[in-house]
C-alpha positions in Angstrom: 99.5 126.9 120.8 102.4 128.2 118.9 105.4 125.9 118.1 108.7 126.1 116.3 110.5 122.8 115.5 114.0 123.1 114.4 116.2 120.2 113.4 119.9 120.3 112.4 120.6 117.1 110.5 122.2 115.5 107.5 125.8 116.7 107.8 127.6 116.5 104.5 131.2 117.1 103.5 131.5 119.8 100.8 134.6 120.3 98.6 135.6 124.1 98.6 138.5 123.4 96.3 141.1 120.6 95.9 142.6 121.3 99.3 139.8 122.4 101.5 136.6 120.7 102.6 133.9 121.7 105.0 130.7 120.2 106.5 127.4 121.8 106.1 124.2 120.8 107.9 120.5 120.9 106.9 118.4 123.2 109.0 114.8 122.2 109.0 112.2 124.6 110.4 108.5 123.6 110.9 106.4 126.1 112.8 102.9 127.7 113.1 104.3 130.8 114.6 103.2 134.2 113.3 106.9 135.2 113.6 107.9 133.3 110.5 107.1 134.1 106.9 107.3 130.5 105.7 105.9 127.7 107.9 108.3 125.1 106.7 111.8 125.6 105.2 115.0 123.8 104.7 118.5 125.2 104.2 122.1 124.2 104.4 124.6 126.1 106.7 128.2 125.6 107.7 129.7 126.2 111.1 131.2 129.5 110.3 127.8 130.8 109.2 126.6 129.9 112.7 129.4 131.9 114.1 128.6 134.9 111.9 124.8 134.6 113.1 125.7 134.5 116.8 128.0 137.5 116.5 125.3 139.5 114.6 122.6 138.5 117.1 124.9 139.5 120.0 125.7 142.9 118.5 121.9 143.6 118.2 120.9 142.3 121.6 123.7 143.4 123.9 121.9 142.7 127.2 120.9 139.1 126.2 123.4 136.4 127.1 123.4 134.2 124.0 123.9 130.5 124.1 127.4 129.2 123.1 128.1 127.4 119.9 129.8 124.1 120.2 133.5 125.0 120.6 135.9 125.1 117.6 138.4 122.5 118.4 141.8 122.1 116.5 141.2 118.4 116.8 137.8 118.4 115.0 137.9 115.6 112.4 135.2 115.8 109.8 135.7 112.1 109.1 135.0 111.2 112.6 131.2 110.6 113.0 131.3 111.3 116.8 132.9 114.7 116.3 130.4 115.5 113.4 127.3 114.4 115.5 128.6 116.3 118.6 128.8 119.5 116.6 125.5 118.9 115.0 123.8 118.5 118.5 125.5 121.6 119.7 124.2 123.6 116.7 120.7 122.3 117.2 120.7 123.2 120.9 122.0 126.7 120.0 119.1 127.3 117.6 116.5 125.9 120.0 117.6 128.3 122.7 117.7 131.2 120.2 114.2 130.4 118.9 112.8 130.8 122.5 113.8 134.4 122.9 111.2 136.9 121.5 113.7 139.6 121.0 116.2 137.4 119.0 113.1 136.2 116.9 112.6 139.8 115.8 116.0 139.9 114.1 115.8 139.7 110.3 119.1 138.1 109.9 117.9 135.1 111.9 115.0 134.7 109.5 117.2 135.0 106.5 119.7 132.5 108.1 117.0 129.9 108.7 114.9 130.3 105.6 117.2 131.3 102.8 120.6 130.2 101.3 121.8 133.9 101.2 125.4 134.4 102.1 126.1 136.4 105.3 127.1 139.3 103.0 123.8 139.1 101.0 121.9 138.9 104.3 123.6 142.0 105.6 122.7 143.8 102.4 119.1 142.6 102.4 118.6 143.7 106.0 120.2 147.1 105.5 118.0 147.7 102.4 120.8 147.6 99.9 119.0 144.9 97.8 116.0 145.2 95.4 114.3 142.5 97.5 112.9 142.8 101.0 113.5 140.1 103.7 110.2 138.6 103.1 110.7 138.6 99.2 114.0 136.7 99.8 112.2 134.1 102.1 109.3 133.6 99.8 111.2 133.3 96.5 113.6 130.9 98.2 110.8 128.7 99.5 108.9 128.7 96.2 111.9 127.8 94.2 113.3 125.1 96.5 110.2 123.5 98.0 110.9 120.1 99.6 107.7 119.7 101.4 104.7 117.6 99.8 102.4 118.9 102.5 103.0 122.5 101.4 102.2 121.7 97.8 98.8 120.1 99.0 98.1 123.2 101.2 98.9 125.5 98.2 96.5 123.6 95.9 93.8 123.7 98.5 94.4 127.5 99.2 95.4 128.7 95.7 92.5 131.2 95.6 92.4 131.8 99.3 94.4 134.9 100.3 94.8 133.6 103.8 96.8 130.4 102.9 100.1 129.7 104.7 102.2 130.8 101.8 100.5 134.1 101.5 100.1 135.4 105.1 100.4 134.8 108.8 98.1 132.4 110.6 96.4 135.4 112.1 94.2 135.5 109.0 94.8 139.4 108.8 97.0 139.1 105.8 100.6 140.4 105.5 101.7 143.7 106.7 105.0 145.2 105.8 106.2 145.3 109.5 105.3 141.7 110.3 106.5 140.1 107.0 109.7 142.0 106.5 111.4 140.5 109.5 109.2 137.6 110.5 108.0 139.3 113.7 107.1 142.9 114.4 110.3 144.5 115.7 111.3 147.8 116.8 113.6 149.7 114.2 116.4 149.4 116.7 116.7 145.7 116.3 117.1 146.1 112.5 120.2 148.3 112.7 123.6 147.0 112.3 
């Protein structure tokens, strides 16, 4: 049975400059789904990147009612643990709902958002073919450079000479295909357009 576990955790205050700070959250993904290029990943994202993701998903899936993000409140206080945790929970619920929808799962931006540290601008460039690297390349190179999962290291050692290891292909054992790896799941070309 396929599963996708997503956790939004470890909020941290980041200094943008001497006057501005923001909070980012770690997004941890663990899955056995063939929709994902990497089976485990960990990235950090801030609230406004979630806003960008929701807008892009909505523009590509007009007929789907996307879940709401936790509201942006003028009274949000990043030094108030209750405010921060309420937002963290809302972001996690948003991603959990998104990841249950097959059409949304076919959007390359979602996979880049969840499994790379690319900026929204770089994700758009990658999805529209304006980069030297594909979506899969971005995800695989990010994961190999920033691995935080001892279990993946062990799996890679066991499967180093095995072309069907997790880090090389989907769990179908059929090996990667350009369609399935480029955006995580097979998608119609329409879902790739801006």
